[in-house]
Amino acid sequence: MSSATPGRSGGLTRRALLARGAGAAGVLALGAYGVSRGASRPAAADIVLRPARTTLELGSRRVETLAYGSKLPGPELRLKQGQPVRIRVENALPDEDTSVHWHGIALNNEADGVPGMTQDPIAPGSSYVYEFTPPDAGTFLYHSHVGLQLDQGLYGPLIVEPRRDELTYDREAVLMLDDWLDGLNGSPGDQLRRLRSMGAMGHGGGMGMSPPRPAVGERHVSLARRPAAPGSLAALANELKGGRGDPGDVRYPLYLINGRPPEDPPTVSVKRGERLRLRLINAAADTIFSFVVEGHALTVTHADGQPVEPVETDALVIGMGERYDVILEARGRGVQRIVATPLGKPGRASAALRYADARSGAAPPSAGAPAAARRTVSYTDLRAPDAPPPPGQPRVVRLDLGMAMARYGWTIGGQEFSEADPVELGRGDPVRFLMRNATMMPHPMHLHGHFFRPVRPDGRGPLKDTIVLPAMSEAGLDWVPDNPGTWAFHCHNVYHQEAGMMRSVEVGA
Ligand code: C2O
Ligand code: CU
């Protein structure tokens, strides 16, 4: 087994990871499932991914779903910065097209995995070879970019190892968060049909979400322990947890970390005194999580895979498609609870942090009274490590987020994707996407093929590829379209994306 995803046997040590790095072609990849070396085939691929229909066990539940191989999440892929890779995707689904998008990687357009934009969909029984060279190290994810397949099991972690190590730590673990309904509460397709049949009512309010619970004791505050500033992620967490505001369109019976439900949590093993790097990835379709490790502060080192000036926090708010890397100084003992709370929705996902000295059979303390106030990092707390060059006067493109009036539809710049004009940009010409979220729901907006910086007076906004806009908030994203091709810009709520919240962005050659 070669997954660094923590399992019952605990995480992999840093040394083991580095040792594996000596493997062929610099491609560290390869979990034991759904992946094989393709060396004997004519068009040799370094990695093969095989999306298929399969049965998964989620604790005591068995569900029929789609996954890469037969495991959830799909195999952890480890690539090397600057080293070319060939990944063949063989569509073994009985009757559905698919594709794979390498979320966050600024790669060549034809490897981006968006059917109808960068490639034809991969039909059942056929395959597609993705060839690219990851220019940046970091924590990413891969997932299907067809329909609602992301809300089934077609996602997995994608780690790009840096050319040179920039961070010292003893051990690492990937924690992938997800909301799950497929096979338990109908299918994602059933959910979309339900939303469509409710028409504009599907935009929130009375659509089957259980009544918001009264605010529990946990309160999110700023890093300076001040009340959360309006518009911040800390404020968003308070609002949604307190039942003020609309968390999403879909209710989920189950929340998962690394494919495991709370009653069968994955374990991250650690020794006291170690520095543990956690790579946090939100692969959910409709759920923003707040994340904590009981009894431990977390030092944020990367946002969406890219380095930031380290800041210490107690909690992180992670939107769909966002990633954070944090360092945890292992100064506790026993077994501690790792909790991802779906904002504004009942339930939770959890894992266990187990110290080497824990009694065997020791269980995490039961979820007692939540901490009174959790310092929670917001975007304005994150700073790029180096001042970026001044971008020059950007061309402003307004892309307000809205909804269709008569039916379940979501818009960018007043247009649903099916009828939208492409956004045409000159290569190298700085641009500012200005967005006002005129809806009552948060939207994690994701740009393909590039990083952007949230606009800030000091110009030190962190590089990101996905950013959450709380309801009725505004954001400006500065970026330089330097990667030619046609790129998707969309909400990473997969139901919103399916219902029109996507645009194509054409960057000239
Ligand atoms: Cu992770 Cu176009 O998406
Ligand atoms: Cu959205």
Short mmCIF file of C-alpha atoms and ligand atoms in Angstrom, two decimals:
data_model
loop_
_atom_site.label_atom_id
_atom_site.label_comp_id
_atom_site.label_asym_id
_atom_site.label_seq_id
_atom_site.Cartn_x
_atom_site.Cartn_y
_atom_site.Cartn_z
CA MET A 1 0.00 0.00 0.00
CA SER A 2 1.38 3.35 -0.81
CA SER A 3 -1.16 5.90 0.14
CA ALA A 4 -0.14 8.70 2.44
CA THR A 5 -3.77 9.11 3.24
CA PRO A 6 -4.02 8.18 6.87
CA GLY A 7 -5.70 4.87 7.40
CA ARG A 8 -5.96 2.58 10.36
CA SER A 9 -2.24 2.04 10.20
CA GLY A 10 -1.48 5.74 10.44
CA GLY A 11 0.17 8.21 8.09
CA LEU A 12 3.34 7.73 6.17
CA THR A 13 6.53 9.24 7.47
CA ARG A 14 8.26 12.00 5.60
CA ARG A 15 11.24 9.77 5.04
CA ALA A 16 9.11 7.06 3.47
CA LEU A 17 7.63 9.63 1.13
CA LEU A 18 11.03 10.88 0.09
CA ALA A 19 12.27 7.35 -0.42
CA ARG A 20 9.40 6.69 -2.77
CA GLY A 21 10.41 9.83 -4.62
CA ALA A 22 13.38 7.95 -5.99
CA GLY A 23 10.96 5.90 -8.11
CA ALA A 24 10.78 5.81 -11.89
CA ALA A 25 10.08 8.91 -13.92
CA GLY A 26 9.77 10.97 -10.78
CA VAL A 27 6.13 10.03 -10.58
CA LEU A 28 5.55 8.99 -7.03
CA ALA A 29 1.95 8.04 -7.51
CA LEU A 30 0.15 4.89 -7.21
CA GLY A 31 -2.19 3.71 -4.56
CA ALA A 32 -2.90 0.03 -4.73
CA TYR A 33 -6.22 0.46 -6.42
CA GLY A 34 -7.57 1.73 -9.70
CA VAL A 35 -4.09 2.58 -10.85
CA SER A 36 -1.47 0.59 -12.59
CA ARG A 37 1.74 1.15 -14.45
CA GLY A 38 1.08 1.18 -18.15
CA ALA A 39 4.65 0.47 -19.15
CA SER A 40 3.87 -2.50 -21.34
CA ARG A 41 1.38 -0.60 -23.47
CA PRO A 42 2.33 1.18 -26.66
CA ALA A 43 1.54 4.73 -25.54
CA ALA A 44 3.08 4.28 -22.14
CA ALA A 45 1.38 6.20 -19.40
CA ASP A 46 2.88 6.82 -16.01
CA ILE A 47 -0.47 6.46 -14.33
CA VAL A 48 -3.80 4.93 -15.33
CA LEU A 49 -7.07 6.01 -13.75
CA ARG A 50 -10.14 3.89 -14.31
CA PRO A 51 -13.47 5.46 -13.42
CA ALA A 52 -15.96 2.63 -12.87
CA ARG A 53 -19.24 1.77 -11.24
CA THR A 54 -18.56 0.12 -7.92
CA THR A 55 -19.94 -0.71 -4.50
CA LEU A 56 -18.47 1.22 -1.57
CA GLU A 57 -18.80 0.53 2.12
CA LEU A 58 -19.33 3.68 4.14
CA GLY A 59 -19.24 2.34 7.67
CA SER A 60 -22.16 -0.08 7.80
CA ARG A 61 -23.75 1.27 4.62
CA ARG A 62 -23.20 -0.12 1.16
CA VAL A 63 -23.73 2.20 -1.79
CA GLU A 64 -23.57 1.74 -5.54
CA THR A 65 -21.67 4.66 -6.98
CA LEU A 66 -18.90 5.78 -9.33
CA ALA A 67 -15.28 5.82 -8.19
CA TYR A 68 -11.71 5.54 -9.47
CA GLY A 69 -11.10 1.84 -9.06
CA SER A 70 -13.07 0.76 -6.03
CA LYS A 71 -11.95 3.15 -3.33
CA LEU A 72 -12.97 6.55 -2.06
CA PRO A 73 -11.25 8.95 -2.50
CA GLY A 74 -9.45 7.91 -5.67
CA PRO A 75 -5.75 7.05 -5.41
CA GLU A 76 -3.43 9.75 -4.15
CA LEU A 77 -1.35 10.95 -7.08
CA ARG A 78 2.07 12.41 -6.31
CA LEU A 79 3.75 14.27 -9.12
CA LYS A 80 7.00 16.24 -9.24
CA GLN A 81 7.13 19.93 -9.97
CA GLY A 82 8.53 20.50 -13.45
CA GLN A 83 8.43 16.83 -14.45
CA PRO A 84 6.17 15.78 -17.32
CA VAL A 85 3.53 13.16 -16.61
CA ARG A 86 1.20 11.10 -18.79
CA ILE A 87 -2.02 9.94 -17.21
CA ARG A 88 -4.35 7.71 -19.18
CA VAL A 89 -7.99 7.79 -18.12
CA GLU A 90 -9.89 4.68 -19.20
CA ASN A 91 -13.62 5.18 -18.97
CA ALA A 92 -15.00 1.94 -17.53
CA LEU A 93 -18.37 3.50 -16.66
CA PRO A 94 -21.16 1.46 -18.23
CA ASP A 95 -23.13 4.29 -19.78
CA GLU A 96 -21.69 7.72 -18.98
CA ASP A 97 -19.12 10.04 -20.46
CA THR A 98 -16.43 11.34 -18.16
CA SER A 99 -13.27 13.50 -18.01
CA VAL A 100 -10.69 14.44 -15.40
CA HIS A 101 -9.81 17.98 -14.34
CA TRP A 102 -6.56 18.59 -12.43
CA HIS A 103 -7.95 21.30 -10.18
CA GLY A 104 -5.55 24.18 -9.52
CA ILE A 105 -2.75 23.09 -11.86
CA ALA A 106 -1.79 25.82 -14.35
CA LEU A 107 -1.30 23.32 -17.16
CA ASN A 108 -1.59 23.31 -20.95
CA ASN A 109 -5.17 23.83 -22.08
CA GLU A 110 -5.68 20.47 -23.82
CA ALA A 111 -5.00 18.63 -20.55
CA ASP A 112 -7.52 20.66 -18.51
CA GLY A 113 -10.32 18.12 -18.74
CA VAL A 114 -13.37 20.26 -19.50
CA PRO A 115 -15.57 18.53 -22.09
CA GLY A 116 -16.92 20.86 -24.74
CA MET A 117 -14.19 23.37 -23.92
CA THR A 118 -10.81 21.64 -23.97
CA GLN A 119 -11.62 18.12 -25.15
CA ASP A 120 -14.41 15.80 -26.24
CA PRO A 121 -15.90 13.85 -23.36
CA ILE A 122 -14.38 10.40 -22.86
CA ALA A 123 -17.08 7.95 -23.98
CA PRO A 124 -17.64 4.66 -22.18
CA GLY A 125 -15.01 2.15 -23.26
CA SER A 126 -12.59 4.76 -24.59
CA SER A 127 -9.67 6.58 -23.05
CA TYR A 128 -7.83 9.90 -23.09
CA VAL A 129 -4.21 10.60 -22.25
CA TYR A 130 -3.55 13.73 -20.23
CA GLU A 131 0.01 14.99 -20.71
CA PHE A 132 1.22 17.91 -18.70
CA THR A 133 4.06 19.27 -16.61
CA PRO A 134 2.95 20.69 -13.26
CA PRO A 135 4.64 24.11 -13.01
CA ASP A 136 3.82 24.62 -9.32
CA ALA A 137 4.17 22.45 -6.25
CA GLY A 138 1.29 22.16 -3.81
CA THR A 139 -1.90 20.49 -2.71
CA PHE A 140 -4.45 20.02 -5.47
CA LEU A 141 -7.23 17.61 -6.36
CA TYR A 142 -8.46 15.83 -9.43
CA HIS A 143 -12.08 15.18 -10.23
CA SER A 144 -14.54 14.49 -13.01
CA HIS A 145 -15.73 17.58 -14.85
CA VAL A 146 -18.84 15.92 -16.26
CA GLY A 147 -22.30 16.54 -14.83
CA LEU A 148 -22.64 15.77 -11.14
CA GLN A 149 -19.99 13.01 -11.03
CA LEU A 150 -18.01 15.02 -8.49
CA ASP A 151 -20.90 14.45 -6.07
CA GLN A 152 -20.42 10.74 -6.57
CA GLY A 153 -16.99 9.25 -5.91
CA LEU A 154 -15.00 10.64 -8.82
CA TYR A 155 -12.40 12.69 -6.97
CA GLY A 156 -8.98 12.17 -5.42
CA PRO A 157 -5.98 14.04 -3.96
CA LEU A 158 -3.23 15.36 -6.23
CA ILE A 159 0.04 16.41 -4.58
CA VAL A 160 2.88 18.06 -6.48
CA GLU A 161 6.19 17.71 -4.66
CA PRO A 162 8.40 20.80 -4.83
CA ARG A 163 11.69 20.85 -6.72
CA ARG A 164 13.28 22.03 -3.52
CA ASP A 165 11.76 21.47 -0.09
CA GLU A 166 10.38 24.69 1.31
CA LEU A 167 8.97 23.41 4.55
CA THR A 168 10.32 21.16 7.27
CA TYR A 169 8.05 18.65 8.90
CA ASP A 170 8.24 15.09 10.14
CA ARG A 171 5.09 13.60 8.77
CA GLU A 172 2.17 14.48 6.60
CA ALA A 173 -1.39 13.41 6.03
CA VAL A 174 -4.01 14.32 3.45
CA LEU A 175 -7.54 14.90 4.73
CA MET A 176 -10.20 15.09 2.04
CA LEU A 177 -13.61 16.37 3.10
CA ASP A 178 -16.83 15.39 1.36
CA ASP A 179 -20.61 15.52 1.57
CA TRP A 180 -22.25 12.23 0.58
CA LEU A 181 -25.74 11.27 -0.55
CA ASP A 182 -25.36 8.96 -3.56
CA GLY A 183 -27.19 5.72 -2.83
CA LEU A 184 -28.41 6.93 0.57
CA ASN A 185 -30.73 9.77 -0.37
CA GLY A 186 -31.37 9.08 -4.04
CA SER A 187 -28.67 10.27 -6.40
CA PRO A 188 -27.18 13.66 -7.26
CA GLY A 189 -29.28 13.51 -10.44
CA ASP A 190 -32.43 13.11 -8.33
CA GLN A 191 -31.41 16.14 -6.30
CA LEU A 192 -30.95 18.29 -9.40
CA ARG A 193 -34.35 17.16 -10.74
CA ARG A 194 -35.90 18.06 -7.40
CA LEU A 195 -34.28 21.51 -7.47
CA ARG A 196 -35.41 22.05 -11.06
CA SER A 197 -38.98 21.00 -10.28
CA MET A 198 -39.06 23.54 -7.47
CA GLY A 199 -38.07 26.23 -9.94
CA ALA A 200 -36.97 29.50 -8.45
CA MET A 201 -37.89 28.15 -5.01
CA GLY A 202 -34.89 25.89 -5.39
CA HIS A 203 -32.77 28.94 -4.79
CA GLY A 204 -33.08 28.46 -1.11
CA GLY A 205 -35.55 28.69 1.66
CA GLY A 206 -37.85 25.81 2.46
CA MET A 207 -36.26 23.34 0.11
CA GLY A 208 -36.01 20.45 2.46
CA MET A 209 -33.13 21.74 4.51
CA SER A 210 -33.93 20.94 8.10
CA PRO A 211 -34.64 23.97 10.24
CA PRO A 212 -31.39 25.59 11.32
CA ARG A 213 -30.24 24.56 14.73
CA PRO A 214 -29.86 27.28 17.27
CA ALA A 215 -26.29 28.50 17.42
CA VAL A 216 -24.19 26.17 19.51
CA GLY A 217 -21.60 27.55 21.88
CA GLU A 218 -18.82 27.65 19.33
CA ARG A 219 -18.13 31.14 18.08
CA HIS A 220 -15.66 32.12 15.39
CA VAL A 221 -13.56 35.20 16.11
CA SER A 222 -10.72 36.96 14.33
CA LEU A 223 -7.11 35.87 14.79
CA ALA A 224 -6.76 38.75 17.24
CA ARG A 225 -9.73 37.29 19.17
CA ARG A 226 -11.97 40.19 18.13
CA PRO A 227 -15.55 39.75 16.93
CA ALA A 228 -15.60 38.47 13.34
CA ALA A 229 -15.49 41.31 10.80
CA PRO A 230 -18.50 41.50 8.46
CA GLY A 231 -17.78 39.69 5.20
CA SER A 232 -14.96 37.59 6.71
CA LEU A 233 -14.88 33.81 6.68
CA ALA A 234 -15.21 33.85 10.47
CA ALA A 235 -18.43 35.85 10.12
CA LEU A 236 -19.68 33.48 7.42
CA ALA A 237 -19.14 30.53 9.76
CA ASN A 238 -21.04 32.25 12.57
CA GLU A 239 -23.93 33.17 10.30
CA LEU A 240 -24.38 29.77 8.75
CA LYS A 241 -23.90 27.88 12.01
CA GLY A 242 -26.41 30.19 13.64
CA GLY A 243 -29.00 29.47 10.96
CA ARG A 244 -28.73 32.97 9.46
CA GLY A 245 -28.14 32.61 5.77
CA ASP A 246 -28.53 29.85 3.26
CA PRO A 247 -25.79 27.21 3.38
CA GLY A 248 -26.54 25.37 0.12
CA ASP A 249 -29.15 23.58 -1.96
CA VAL A 250 -28.80 19.98 -0.87
CA ARG A 251 -29.10 18.10 2.40
CA TYR A 252 -26.68 15.24 2.94
CA PRO A 253 -27.16 12.23 5.20
CA LEU A 254 -23.41 11.77 5.63
CA TYR A 255 -20.14 13.69 5.76
CA LEU A 256 -16.82 11.97 5.14
CA ILE A 257 -13.11 12.41 5.73
CA ASN A 258 -11.05 10.27 3.34
CA GLY A 259 -14.17 8.36 2.44
CA ARG A 260 -14.92 7.37 6.04
CA PRO A 261 -18.00 8.27 8.08
CA PRO A 262 -17.76 9.61 11.67
CA GLU A 263 -18.43 6.22 13.27
CA ASP A 264 -15.45 4.72 11.43
CA PRO A 265 -13.02 7.65 11.38
CA PRO A 266 -9.62 7.58 9.72
CA THR A 267 -6.66 7.91 12.08
CA VAL A 268 -3.68 10.23 11.79
CA SER A 269 -0.83 8.87 13.90
CA VAL A 270 1.73 11.18 15.42
CA LYS A 271 4.51 11.17 17.99
CA ARG A 272 4.78 13.90 20.55
CA GLY A 273 7.20 16.61 19.44
CA GLU A 274 6.68 16.02 15.74
CA ARG A 275 5.61 18.62 13.21
CA LEU A 276 2.67 17.24 11.28
CA ARG A 277 1.70 18.71 7.93
CA LEU A 278 -1.98 18.36 7.13
CA ARG A 279 -3.15 18.87 3.56
CA LEU A 280 -6.83 19.79 3.73
CA ILE A 281 -8.97 19.48 0.61
CA ASN A 282 -12.69 20.18 0.32
CA ALA A 283 -14.07 17.86 -2.37
CA ALA A 284 -17.71 18.41 -1.39
CA ALA A 285 -20.34 19.43 -3.94
CA ASP A 286 -22.54 21.74 -1.87
CA THR A 287 -20.93 22.08 1.58
CA ILE A 288 -18.51 24.54 3.17
CA PHE A 289 -16.77 23.11 6.24
CA SER A 290 -15.15 24.58 9.30
CA PHE A 291 -12.19 22.48 10.38
CA VAL A 292 -10.54 22.10 13.79
CA VAL A 293 -8.23 19.70 15.59
CA GLU A 294 -9.32 19.67 19.22
CA GLY A 295 -6.61 20.88 21.59
CA HIS A 296 -4.28 22.11 18.84
CA ALA A 297 -3.56 25.36 17.04
CA LEU A 298 -2.84 25.14 13.32
CA THR A 299 -0.29 27.20 11.41
CA VAL A 300 -1.47 27.93 7.88
CA THR A 301 1.44 27.65 5.44
CA HIS A 302 -0.30 27.34 2.06
CA ALA A 303 -3.64 28.37 0.58
CA ASP A 304 -4.76 26.52 -2.57
CA GLY A 305 -1.30 24.93 -2.61
CA GLN A 306 0.61 28.24 -2.75
CA PRO A 307 2.77 29.53 0.11
CA VAL A 308 1.52 32.26 2.43
CA GLU A 309 3.19 33.96 5.35
CA PRO A 310 2.52 31.52 8.20
CA VAL A 311 -0.34 32.48 10.52
CA GLU A 312 -1.70 30.62 13.52
CA THR A 313 -5.39 29.82 13.76
CA ASP A 314 -7.74 27.48 15.63
CA ALA A 315 -10.19 26.89 12.79
CA LEU A 316 -10.34 27.10 9.00
CA VAL A 317 -13.36 27.70 6.80
CA ILE A 318 -12.87 25.67 3.62
CA GLY A 319 -15.06 26.16 0.57
CA MET A 320 -15.62 23.55 -2.13
CA GLY A 321 -12.47 23.25 -4.25
CA GLU A 322 -10.28 25.12 -1.72
CA ARG A 323 -7.19 23.62 -0.09
CA TYR A 324 -5.14 24.61 2.94
CA ASP A 325 -1.87 23.22 4.23
CA VAL A 326 -1.32 23.58 7.95
CA ILE A 327 1.40 22.58 10.38
CA LEU A 328 0.37 21.09 13.70
CA GLU A 329 2.93 20.95 16.51
CA ALA A 330 2.22 17.65 18.23
CA ARG A 331 2.28 18.71 21.86
CA GLY A 332 -0.74 16.79 23.12
CA ARG A 333 -1.30 13.23 24.19
CA GLY A 334 -3.79 10.42 23.85
CA VAL A 335 -6.37 10.65 21.09
CA GLN A 336 -7.77 13.96 19.89
CA ARG A 337 -10.72 14.60 17.65
CA ILE A 338 -10.37 16.13 14.19
CA VAL A 339 -13.71 17.67 13.20
CA ALA A 340 -15.04 19.13 9.96
CA THR A 341 -18.40 20.75 10.60
CA PRO A 342 -20.66 21.33 7.58
CA LEU A 343 -21.62 25.00 7.91
CA GLY A 344 -25.35 25.44 8.39
CA LYS A 345 -26.15 21.76 8.01
CA PRO A 346 -26.66 19.07 10.66
CA GLY A 347 -23.98 16.40 11.01
CA ARG A 348 -20.21 16.35 10.96
CA ALA A 349 -17.20 14.60 9.50
CA SER A 350 -14.45 13.44 11.79
CA ALA A 351 -11.08 11.76 12.10
CA ALA A 352 -8.79 10.94 15.01
CA LEU A 353 -5.35 12.30 15.88
CA ARG A 354 -3.64 9.49 17.76
CA TYR A 355 -0.43 9.95 19.70
CA ALA A 356 1.97 7.02 19.81
CA ASP A 357 1.55 6.85 23.60
CA ALA A 358 -2.23 6.52 23.47
CA ARG A 359 -3.66 3.46 25.22
CA SER A 360 -4.74 0.94 22.66
CA GLY A 361 -8.46 1.21 22.25
CA ALA A 362 -8.47 4.76 23.54
CA ALA A 363 -11.25 6.69 21.83
CA PRO A 364 -11.29 10.41 21.22
CA PRO A 365 -13.06 12.32 23.96
CA SER A 366 -16.73 12.59 23.09
CA ALA A 367 -17.66 15.85 21.43
CA GLY A 368 -18.21 17.77 24.62
CA ALA A 369 -18.99 21.43 24.94
CA PRO A 370 -17.42 23.21 21.99
CA ALA A 371 -14.75 25.77 22.65
CA ALA A 372 -16.22 29.17 23.39
CA ALA A 373 -14.31 31.09 20.73
CA ARG A 374 -12.23 29.80 17.87
CA ARG A 375 -9.74 32.05 16.14
CA THR A 376 -10.59 31.62 12.46
CA VAL A 377 -8.38 32.68 9.60
CA SER A 378 -10.01 34.84 6.91
CA TYR A 379 -8.67 35.80 3.49
CA THR A 380 -7.49 39.18 4.74
CA ASP A 381 -5.20 37.40 7.23
CA LEU A 382 -3.36 35.67 4.39
CA ARG A 383 -0.40 37.41 2.79
CA ALA A 384 1.68 36.39 -0.17
CA PRO A 385 5.28 35.81 1.00
CA ASP A 386 6.74 38.19 -1.59
CA ALA A 387 5.28 41.40 -2.90
CA PRO A 388 4.13 40.64 -6.44
CA PRO A 389 5.17 43.04 -9.19
CA PRO A 390 2.58 45.79 -9.64
CA PRO A 391 0.27 44.36 -12.32
CA GLY A 392 -0.31 47.61 -14.17
CA GLN A 393 -3.73 49.12 -14.76
CA PRO A 394 -6.07 46.13 -15.04
CA ARG A 395 -8.99 45.91 -17.41
CA VAL A 396 -12.08 45.54 -15.22
CA VAL A 397 -14.53 42.79 -16.15
CA ARG A 398 -17.77 42.76 -14.14
CA LEU A 399 -19.06 39.27 -13.43
CA ASP A 400 -21.83 39.58 -10.86
CA LEU A 401 -23.26 36.40 -9.39
CA GLY A 402 -27.00 36.01 -9.65
CA MET A 403 -29.87 33.69 -10.33
CA ALA A 404 -32.48 33.06 -12.95
CA MET A 405 -35.92 34.26 -11.96
CA ALA A 406 -38.28 31.64 -13.28
CA ARG A 407 -36.44 28.39 -12.72
CA TYR A 408 -33.50 26.79 -10.93
CA GLY A 409 -30.68 28.56 -12.71
CA TRP A 410 -27.58 30.45 -11.60
CA THR A 411 -25.84 33.20 -13.53
CA ILE A 412 -22.50 34.96 -13.91
CA GLY A 413 -22.72 38.46 -15.35
CA GLY A 414 -26.46 37.94 -15.86
CA GLN A 415 -25.99 34.93 -18.16
CA GLU A 416 -26.42 31.22 -17.72
CA PHE A 417 -23.64 29.18 -19.26
CA SER A 418 -25.80 27.70 -22.03
CA GLU A 419 -26.34 31.15 -23.51
CA ALA A 420 -23.28 32.98 -22.22
CA ASP A 421 -20.71 34.92 -24.22
CA PRO A 422 -17.11 33.94 -23.68
CA VAL A 423 -14.95 36.40 -21.77
CA GLU A 424 -12.21 37.32 -24.24
CA LEU A 425 -8.86 38.40 -22.82
CA GLY A 426 -5.59 39.46 -24.39
CA ARG A 427 -2.64 37.32 -23.39
CA GLY A 428 -0.53 39.11 -20.81
CA ASP A 429 -3.00 41.98 -20.28
CA PRO A 430 -3.78 42.36 -16.57
CA VAL A 431 -7.44 41.89 -15.74
CA ARG A 432 -9.62 42.36 -12.68
CA PHE A 433 -12.74 40.20 -12.28
CA LEU A 434 -15.12 42.26 -10.17
CA MET A 435 -17.90 40.21 -8.63
CA ARG A 436 -20.88 41.12 -6.49
CA ASN A 437 -22.73 38.17 -5.05
CA ALA A 438 -26.35 39.31 -5.34
CA THR A 439 -27.68 36.00 -4.02
CA MET A 440 -28.39 34.74 -0.51
CA MET A 441 -25.92 31.88 -0.78
CA PRO A 442 -22.11 31.72 -0.65
CA HIS A 443 -20.35 30.73 -3.90
CA PRO A 444 -16.80 29.33 -4.13
CA MET A 445 -15.62 30.73 -7.48
CA HIS A 446 -12.88 28.79 -9.29
CA LEU A 447 -10.67 29.82 -12.21
CA HIS A 448 -8.95 27.22 -14.39
CA GLY A 449 -5.37 27.40 -15.64
CA HIS A 450 -4.29 30.43 -13.59
CA PHE A 451 -3.97 31.82 -10.12
CA PHE A 452 -5.49 35.14 -9.09
CA ARG A 453 -5.00 37.45 -6.13
CA PRO A 454 -7.90 38.88 -4.16
CA VAL A 455 -7.58 42.67 -4.50
CA ARG A 456 -6.12 44.28 -1.40
CA PRO A 457 -4.80 47.74 -0.61
CA ASP A 458 -1.32 46.35 0.12
CA GLY A 459 -1.26 44.28 -3.08
CA ARG A 460 -0.17 41.26 -1.05
CA GLY A 461 -3.26 39.13 -1.58
CA PRO A 462 -2.38 35.41 -1.59
CA LEU A 463 -2.31 33.47 -4.86
CA LYS A 464 -5.48 31.40 -5.06
CA ASP A 465 -7.59 29.57 -7.63
CA THR A 466 -10.81 29.34 -5.64
CA ILE A 467 -12.42 31.91 -3.35
CA VAL A 468 -15.66 31.96 -1.38
CA LEU A 469 -17.94 34.96 -1.83
CA PRO A 470 -20.38 35.15 1.10
CA ALA A 471 -23.95 36.22 0.33
CA MET A 472 -24.23 39.87 -0.72
CA SER A 473 -20.46 40.39 -0.66
CA GLU A 474 -18.06 41.75 -3.27
CA ALA A 475 -14.61 40.69 -4.39
CA GLY A 476 -12.07 41.70 -6.97
CA LEU A 477 -9.67 39.15 -8.42
CA ASP A 478 -6.50 40.40 -10.09
CA TRP A 479 -4.73 38.11 -12.53
CA VAL A 480 -2.69 38.03 -15.67
CA PRO A 481 -4.05 35.77 -18.41
CA ASP A 482 -0.73 34.28 -19.49
CA ASN A 483 -1.84 30.74 -20.30
CA PRO A 484 -3.42 30.57 -23.77
CA GLY A 485 -6.59 28.59 -24.34
CA THR A 486 -10.22 28.39 -23.30
CA TRP A 487 -10.63 28.14 -19.55
CA ALA A 488 -13.59 27.60 -17.29
CA PHE A 489 -14.53 30.07 -14.56
CA HIS A 490 -17.31 28.72 -12.39
CA CYS A 491 -18.91 28.19 -9.04
CA HIS A 492 -17.55 25.04 -7.40
CA ASN A 493 -20.98 24.17 -6.09
CA VAL A 494 -21.53 21.44 -8.67
CA TYR A 495 -25.32 21.99 -8.69
CA HIS A 496 -24.83 25.69 -9.40
CA GLN A 497 -22.29 24.85 -12.09
CA GLU A 498 -24.73 22.43 -13.72
CA ALA A 499 -27.46 25.06 -13.48
CA GLY A 500 -25.48 27.65 -15.41
CA MET A 501 -22.97 29.26 -13.03
CA MET A 502 -20.02 28.95 -15.40
CA ARG A 503 -18.34 31.06 -18.08
CA SER A 504 -15.65 30.31 -20.58
CA VAL A 505 -12.63 32.60 -20.61
CA GLU A 506 -10.62 32.79 -23.82
CA VAL A 507 -6.99 33.77 -23.51
CA GLY A 508 -5.50 34.63 -26.91
CA ALA A 509 -2.42 32.86 -28.16
CU1 C2O B 1 -12.48 21.71 -9.54
CU2 C2O B 1 -13.81 23.38 -12.99
O1 C2O B 1 -13.22 22.53 -11.24
CU CU B 2 -22.62 28.79 -6.42
#
